[in-house]
PDB file of C-alpha atoms and ligand atoms in Angstrom:
ATOM      1  CA  MET A   1      37.990  55.484  59.159  1.00 63.00           C
ATOM      2  CA  ALA A   2      37.026  58.626  57.270  1.00 61.00           C
ATOM      3  CA  THR A   3      38.322  61.943  58.641  1.00 64.00           C
ATOM      4  CA  GLU A   4      37.559  65.424  57.286  1.00 71.00           C
ATOM      5  CA  ASP A   5      40.197  65.025  54.584  1.00 93.00           C
ATOM      6  CA  THR A   6      39.033  61.588  53.621  1.00 97.00           C
ATOM      7  CA  LEU A   7      35.709  60.306  52.357  1.00 98.00           C
ATOM      8  CA  ARG A   8      34.342  56.777  52.681  1.00 98.00           C
ATOM      9  CA  LEU A   9      33.409  55.922  49.112  1.00 98.00           C
ATOM     10  CA  PHE A  10      31.883  53.197  46.997  1.00 98.00           C
ATOM     11  CA  PHE A  11      30.521  52.758  43.480  1.00 98.00           C
ATOM     12  CA  ALA A  12      27.112  51.108  43.284  1.00 98.00           C
ATOM     13  CA  LEU A  13      23.949  50.616  41.307  1.00 98.00           C
ATOM     14  CA  PRO A  14      21.137  52.573  42.977  1.00 98.00           C
ATOM     15  CA  CYS A  15      17.874  50.736  43.502  1.00 98.00           C
ATOM     16  CA  PRO A  16      15.059  52.728  41.825  1.00 98.00           C
ATOM     17  CA  PRO A  17      12.463  53.940  44.387  1.00 97.00           C
ATOM     18  CA  GLU A  18       9.596  51.832  43.024  1.00 98.00           C
ATOM     19  CA  GLN A  19      11.642  48.607  43.284  1.00 98.00           C
ATOM     20  CA  ALA A  20      13.013  49.653  46.671  1.00 98.00           C
ATOM     21  CA  ALA A  21       9.463  50.039  48.001  1.00 98.00           C
ATOM     22  CA  ALA A  22       8.473  46.597  46.649  1.00 98.00           C
ATOM     23  CA  ILE A  23      11.620  44.976  48.082  1.00 98.00           C
ATOM     24  CA  CYS A  24      11.152  46.526  51.534  1.00 97.00           C
ATOM     25  CA  SER A  25       7.516  45.521  51.594  1.00 96.00           C
ATOM     26  CA  TRP A  26       8.458  41.911  50.700  1.00 95.00           C
ATOM     27  CA  ARG A  27      11.276  41.906  53.289  1.00 94.00           C
ATOM     28  CA  ASP A  28       9.032  43.241  56.034  1.00 93.00           C
ATOM     29  CA  ARG A  29       6.347  40.648  55.277  1.00 92.00           C
ATOM     30  CA  HIS A  30       8.965  37.896  55.455  1.00 88.00           C
ATOM     31  CA  ALA A  31      10.281  39.028  58.840  1.00 82.00           C
ATOM     32  CA  LEU A  32      13.963  38.421  58.130  1.00 83.00           C
ATOM     33  CA  GLY A  33      14.758  39.965  61.486  1.00 86.00           C
ATOM     34  CA  GLY A  34      17.923  41.882  62.301  1.00 92.00           C
ATOM     35  CA  ARG A  35      18.414  45.564  61.497  1.00 95.00           C
ATOM     36  CA  PRO A  36      16.597  46.427  58.269  1.00 95.00           C
ATOM     37  CA  VAL A  37      18.397  48.595  55.701  1.00 97.00           C
ATOM     38  CA  ALA A  38      16.541  51.871  55.096  1.00 97.00           C
ATOM     39  CA  LEU A  39      14.546  51.947  51.858  1.00 98.00           C
ATOM     40  CA  GLU A  40      16.538  54.881  50.490  1.00 97.00           C
ATOM     41  CA  ASN A  41      19.814  53.053  51.185  1.00 98.00           C
ATOM     42  CA  LEU A  42      19.137  49.962  49.069  1.00 98.00           C
ATOM     43  CA  HIS A  43      21.898  49.520  46.490  1.00 98.00           C
ATOM     44  CA  LEU A  44      24.119  46.949  44.879  1.00 98.00           C
ATOM     45  CA  THR A  45      27.798  47.685  45.483  1.00 98.00           C
ATOM     46  CA  LEU A  46      30.105  47.511  42.474  1.00 98.00           C
ATOM     47  CA  ALA A  47      33.349  48.496  44.200  1.00 98.00           C
ATOM     48  CA  PHE A  48      34.025  49.518  47.804  1.00 98.00           C
ATOM     49  CA  LEU A  49      36.886  52.033  47.993  1.00 98.00           C
ATOM     50  CA  GLY A  50      36.932  52.720  51.736  1.00 97.00           C
ATOM     51  CA  ALA A  51      38.464  55.969  53.040  1.00 97.00           C
ATOM     52  CA  GLN A  52      39.975  58.020  50.220  1.00 97.00           C
ATOM     53  CA  PRO A  53      41.574  61.461  50.219  1.00 97.00           C
ATOM     54  CA  ALA A  54      38.995  64.085  49.180  1.00 96.00           C
ATOM     55  CA  ALA A  55      41.641  65.362  46.762  1.00 96.00           C
ATOM     56  CA  ARG A  56      41.157  62.159  44.780  1.00 97.00           C
ATOM     57  CA  LEU A  57      37.556  62.898  43.823  1.00 97.00           C
ATOM     58  CA  ASP A  58      38.401  64.516  40.501  1.00 97.00           C
ATOM     59  CA  ALA A  59      40.462  61.505  39.475  1.00 98.00           C
ATOM     60  CA  LEU A  60      37.640  59.156  40.511  1.00 98.00           C
ATOM     61  CA  ARG A  61      35.080  61.132  38.518  1.00 98.00           C
ATOM     62  CA  HIS A  62      37.409  61.071  35.537  1.00 98.00           C
ATOM     63  CA  LEU A  63      37.846  57.322  35.956  1.00 98.00           C
ATOM     64  CA  ALA A  64      34.063  56.786  36.012  1.00 98.00           C
ATOM     65  CA  THR A  65      33.597  58.900  32.890  1.00 98.00           C
ATOM     66  CA  GLY A  66      35.902  56.499  31.048  1.00 97.00           C
ATOM     67  CA  VAL A  67      33.789  53.434  31.859  1.00 97.00           C
ATOM     68  CA  THR A  68      31.961  52.259  28.727  1.00 95.00           C
ATOM     69  CA  SER A  69      29.883  49.349  30.033  1.00 96.00           C
ATOM     70  CA  ASP A  70      26.466  48.467  28.637  1.00 97.00           C
ATOM     71  CA  SER A  71      23.141  48.855  30.413  1.00 98.00           C
ATOM     72  CA  PHE A  72      21.530  45.556  31.437  1.00 98.00           C
ATOM     73  CA  GLU A  73      18.491  43.961  33.007  1.00 98.00           C
ATOM     74  CA  LEU A  74      19.143  43.109  36.635  1.00 98.00           C
ATOM     75  CA  THR A  75      17.009  40.366  38.186  1.00 98.00           C
ATOM     76  CA  LEU A  76      17.242  39.626  41.914  1.00 98.00           C
ATOM     77  CA  ASN A  77      15.480  36.421  42.893  1.00 97.00           C
ATOM     78  CA  ARG A  78      17.656  34.637  45.487  1.00 97.00           C
ATOM     79  CA  LEU A  79      17.774  35.216  49.229  1.00 95.00           C
ATOM     80  CA  ILE A  80      21.239  34.551  50.675  1.00 95.00           C
ATOM     81  CA  THR A  81      23.033  35.196  53.946  1.00 95.00           C
ATOM     82  CA  LEU A  82      26.546  36.615  53.808  1.00 94.00           C
ATOM     83  CA  GLY A  83      29.080  37.098  56.594  1.00 91.00           C
ATOM     84  CA  LYS A  84      27.653  37.602  60.041  1.00 87.00           C
ATOM     85  CA  GLY A  85      23.971  37.667  59.231  1.00 93.00           C
ATOM     86  CA  PHE A  86      23.729  39.948  56.195  1.00 95.00           C
ATOM     87  CA  ALA A  87      20.424  38.922  54.613  1.00 95.00           C
ATOM     88  CA  CYS A  88      20.728  39.793  50.925  1.00 96.00           C
ATOM     89  CA  LEU A  89      18.968  39.574  47.617  1.00 97.00           C
ATOM     90  CA  ALA A  90      21.146  38.305  44.793  1.00 97.00           C
ATOM     91  CA  PRO A  91      20.797  37.475  41.126  1.00 98.00           C
ATOM     92  CA  GLY A  92      20.406  33.777  40.315  1.00 96.00           C
ATOM     93  CA  GLU A  93      22.983  34.379  37.654  1.00 95.00           C
ATOM     94  CA  ALA A  94      24.991  37.600  37.422  1.00 97.00           C
ATOM     95  CA  PRO A  95      24.455  39.387  34.091  1.00 97.00           C
ATOM     96  CA  PRO A  96      27.727  39.440  32.119  1.00 97.00           C
ATOM     97  CA  ALA A  97      27.424  43.233  31.733  1.00 98.00           C
ATOM     98  CA  LEU A  98      27.289  43.613  35.542  1.00 98.00           C
ATOM     99  CA  LEU A  99      30.488  41.586  35.959  1.00 98.00           C
ATOM    100  CA  GLN A 100      32.068  43.564  33.144  1.00 98.00           C
ATOM    101  CA  LEU A 101      31.139  46.851  34.868  1.00 98.00           C
ATOM    102  CA  ALA A 102      32.482  45.771  38.267  1.00 98.00           C
ATOM    103  CA  GLY A 103      35.606  44.371  36.592  1.00 97.00           C
ATOM    104  CA  SER A 104      36.198  47.550  34.631  1.00 98.00           C
ATOM    105  CA  LEU A 105      35.910  49.659  37.784  1.00 98.00           C
ATOM    106  CA  ALA A 106      38.243  47.319  39.691  1.00 98.00           C
ATOM    107  CA  GLU A 107      40.824  47.476  36.930  1.00 97.00           C
ATOM    108  CA  ARG A 108      40.702  51.271  36.657  1.00 98.00           C
ATOM    109  CA  LEU A 109      40.802  51.687  40.445  1.00 98.00           C
ATOM    110  CA  GLY A 110      43.775  49.319  40.570  1.00 97.00           C
ATOM    111  CA  ALA A 111      45.568  51.554  38.084  1.00 96.00           C
ATOM    112  CA  LEU A 112      45.071  54.423  40.577  1.00 96.00           C
ATOM    113  CA  GLY A 113      46.541  52.244  43.324  1.00 96.00           C
ATOM    114  CA  ILE A 114      43.185  51.559  45.002  1.00 97.00           C
ATOM    115  CA  VAL A 115      43.053  47.904  45.962  1.00 92.00           C
ATOM    116  CA  LEU A 116      39.625  46.356  46.459  1.00 95.00           C
ATOM    117  CA  ASP A 117      38.559  43.504  48.686  1.00 94.00           C
ATOM    118  CA  SER A 118      40.493  40.407  47.597  1.00 93.00           C
ATOM    119  CA  ARG A 119      37.383  38.220  47.737  1.00 94.00           C
ATOM    120  CA  PRO A 120      35.771  37.497  44.368  1.00 94.00           C
ATOM    121  CA  TYR A 121      33.047  39.970  43.437  1.00 96.00           C
ATOM    122  CA  LEU A 122      29.669  38.693  44.617  1.00 97.00           C
ATOM    123  CA  PRO A 123      26.758  40.904  43.557  1.00 98.00           C
ATOM    124  CA  HIS A 124      24.205  41.349  46.334  1.00 98.00           C
ATOM    125  CA  MET A 125      21.783  43.846  47.845  1.00 98.00           C
ATOM    126  CA  THR A 126      21.813  43.866  51.643  1.00 97.00           C
ATOM    127  CA  LEU A 127      18.289  43.924  53.099  1.00 97.00           C
ATOM    128  CA  ALA A 128      19.065  43.455  56.809  1.00 96.00           C
ATOM    129  CA  ARG A 129      22.077  43.164  59.084  1.00 95.00           C
ATOM    130  CA  GLN A 130      22.481  40.829  62.052  1.00 93.00           C
ATOM    131  CA  ALA A 131      19.673  38.640  60.772  1.00 90.00           C
ATOM    132  CA  PRO A 132      19.268  35.821  63.289  1.00 86.00           C
ATOM    133  CA  THR A 133      18.701  32.973  60.815  1.00 83.00           C
ATOM    134  CA  GLN A 134      20.618  31.824  57.764  1.00 83.00           C
ATOM    135  CA  ALA A 135      18.521  32.067  54.633  1.00 80.00           C
ATOM    136  CA  HIS A 136      19.289  30.485  51.286  1.00 85.00           C
ATOM    137  CA  GLY A 137      16.725  29.963  48.618  1.00 87.00           C
ATOM    138  CA  ALA A 138      14.314  31.481  46.204  1.00 89.00           C
ATOM    139  CA  ALA A 139      12.920  34.949  46.842  1.00 87.00           C
ATOM    140  CA  ALA A 140      10.280  36.884  44.964  1.00 91.00           C
ATOM    141  CA  THR A 141      11.620  38.290  41.711  1.00 97.00           C
ATOM    142  CA  PHE A 142      12.612  41.937  41.595  1.00 98.00           C
ATOM    143  CA  GLY A 143      14.329  43.668  38.749  1.00 97.00           C
ATOM    144  CA  TRP A 144      14.990  46.789  36.762  1.00 98.00           C
ATOM    145  CA  LYS A 145      17.095  47.999  33.896  1.00 98.00           C
ATOM    146  CA  ALA A 146      20.410  49.274  35.248  1.00 98.00           C
ATOM    147  CA  GLU A 147      21.064  52.391  33.226  1.00 98.00           C
ATOM    148  CA  ARG A 148      23.481  54.267  35.480  1.00 98.00           C
ATOM    149  CA  PHE A 149      26.003  53.786  38.241  1.00 98.00           C
ATOM    150  CA  VAL A 150      26.804  56.115  41.106  1.00 98.00           C
ATOM    151  CA  LEU A 151      29.721  57.157  43.299  1.00 98.00           C
ATOM    152  CA  TYR A 152      28.448  57.328  46.879  1.00 98.00           C
ATOM    153  CA  ARG A 153      29.846  58.842  50.020  1.00 98.00           C
ATOM    154  CA  SER A 154      28.958  56.839  53.142  1.00 98.00           C
ATOM    155  CA  GLN A 155      28.618  58.745  56.418  1.00 97.00           C
ATOM    156  CA  ASN A 156      27.597  57.619  59.852  1.00 96.00           C
ATOM    157  CA  THR A 157      25.029  59.942  61.373  1.00 95.00           C
ATOM    158  CA  ALA A 158      22.960  59.928  64.540  1.00 95.00           C
ATOM    159  CA  ASP A 159      20.137  58.473  62.408  1.00 91.00           C
ATOM    160  CA  GLY A 160      22.287  55.689  60.991  1.00 93.00           C
ATOM    161  CA  VAL A 161      24.403  55.407  57.890  1.00 96.00           C
ATOM    162  CA  ARG A 162      23.614  57.861  55.099  1.00 97.00           C
ATOM    163  CA  TYR A 163      24.762  57.667  51.492  1.00 98.00           C
ATOM    164  CA  SER A 164      25.064  60.714  49.258  1.00 97.00           C
ATOM    165  CA  GLU A 165      25.557  60.742  45.504  1.00 98.00           C
ATOM    166  CA  LEU A 166      28.791  62.399  44.427  1.00 98.00           C
ATOM    167  CA  GLY A 167      28.350  61.537  40.762  1.00 98.00           C
ATOM    168  CA  SER A 168      26.247  59.461  38.379  1.00 98.00           C
ATOM    169  CA  TRP A 169      27.286  58.015  35.018  1.00 98.00           C
ATOM    170  CA  PRO A 170      25.140  56.428  32.305  1.00 98.00           C
ATOM    171  CA  LEU A 171      25.554  52.876  31.088  1.00 98.00           C
ATOM    172  CA  ARG A 172      25.517  52.557  27.300  1.00 95.00           C
ATOM    173  CA  SER A 173      22.237  51.640  25.647  1.00 92.00           C
ATOM    174  CA  ALA A 174      22.514  48.801  23.181  1.00 70.00           C
ATOM    175  CA  ALA A 175      22.846  50.158  19.650  1.00 62.00           C
ATOM    176  CA  ALA A 176      19.479  50.535  17.953  1.00 54.00           C
ATOM    177  CA  PRO A 177      18.899  47.918  15.241  1.00 58.00           C
ATOM    178  CA  ASP A 178      19.283  49.168  11.659  1.00 57.00           C
TER     179      ASP A 178
HETATM  180  P1  LIG B 201      27.671  50.497  58.434  1.00 77.52           P
HETATM  181  O1  LIG B 201      29.019  49.857  58.098  1.00 77.52           O
HETATM  182  O2  LIG B 201      27.824  51.853  59.034  1.00 77.52           O
HETATM  183  O3  LIG B 201      26.746  49.603  59.178  1.00 77.52           O
HETATM  184  P2  LIG B 201      27.161  50.210  55.595  1.00 77.52           P
HETATM  185  O4  LIG B 201      27.809  48.860  55.656  1.00 77.52           O
HETATM  186  O5  LIG B 201      25.886  50.365  54.830  1.00 77.52           O
HETATM  187  O6  LIG B 201      26.887  50.770  57.047  1.00 77.52           O
HETATM  188  P3  LIG B 201      29.633  51.072  54.537  1.00 77.52           P
HETATM  189  O7  LIG B 201      30.376  50.199  55.507  1.00 77.52           O
HETATM  190  O8  LIG B 201      30.148  52.431  54.272  1.00 77.52           O
HETATM  191  O9  LIG B 201      28.142  51.263  54.973  1.00 77.52           O
HETATM  192  O10 LIG B 201      29.561  50.247  53.191  1.00 77.52           O
HETATM  193  C1  LIG B 201      28.986  50.758  52.005  1.00 77.52           C
HETATM  194  C2  LIG B 201      28.725  49.603  51.052  1.00 77.52           C
HETATM  195  O11 LIG B 201      29.973  48.951  50.724  1.00 77.52           O
HETATM  196  C3  LIG B 201      27.849  48.492  51.628  1.00 77.52           C
HETATM  197  O12 LIG B 201      27.108  47.911  50.568  1.00 77.52           O
HETATM  198  C4  LIG B 201      28.835  47.477  52.152  1.00 77.52           C
HETATM  199  O13 LIG B 201      28.299  46.159  52.154  1.00 77.52           O
HETATM  200  C5  LIG B 201      29.955  47.585  51.109  1.00 77.52           C
HETATM  201  N1  LIG B 201      31.242  47.230  51.711  1.00 77.52           N
HETATM  202  C6  LIG B 201      31.749  47.656  52.885  1.00 77.52           C
HETATM  203  N2  LIG B 201      32.964  47.140  53.119  1.00 77.52           N
HETATM  204  C7  LIG B 201      33.250  46.350  52.054  1.00 77.52           C
HETATM  205  C8  LIG B 201      34.351  45.533  51.657  1.00 77.52           C
HETATM  206  N3  LIG B 201      35.430  45.418  52.422  1.00 77.52           N
HETATM  207  N4  LIG B 201      34.287  44.884  50.484  1.00 77.52           N
HETATM  208  C9  LIG B 201      33.211  44.996  49.677  1.00 77.52           C
HETATM  209  N5  LIG B 201      32.139  45.744  49.993  1.00 77.52           N
HETATM  210  C10 LIG B 201      32.143  46.408  51.148  1.00 77.52           C
HETATM  211 MG1  LIG B 202      29.732  48.420  56.659  1.00 77.52          MG
END
């Protein structure tokens, strides 16, 4: 639990607003049920840090600055259910650069003594919680070029969970051809 001296943190890829609108519109037409995730909250988690001392923020920003992963095309076209009814969009196949980015963050966080979930990294974007039916199969295809990653603070508010950006770092563009 996050207190005043601790912040609940995670690194993630933000979902650009245009794609978020298309995804929410598709989700709402497909009546997945459960509690829908707010449009502005759509994201793909790279590393969930949990409650961290606020005094650690500088070190986390420094860590993120050292990440040198490449930008990549992200394509989400599978509908899956995780855990207790988390209806999610997922890539059919995770781009190698996405796994490299999540792996690089995990390794650098480990060096700071921050241990992540022991389950293997499974890229997904949660669309709804407590969805009543299990869904597995093809979804419409959504995608964008992931060109940055973000450190978010997660806070519970009277209006539901709210994420705020504490930092954003670019992913490297592929070198221009000669
Ligand atoms: P709430 O828990 O208040 O319903 P939330 O799940 O959106 O809202 P957080 O629990 O702060 O907010 O989680 C932020 C992000 O990190 C979400 O994408 C969530 O799925 C992911 N996450 C949370 N716990 C873990 C974990 N143990 N391992 C990996 N990812 C996690
Ligand atoms: Mg949660």
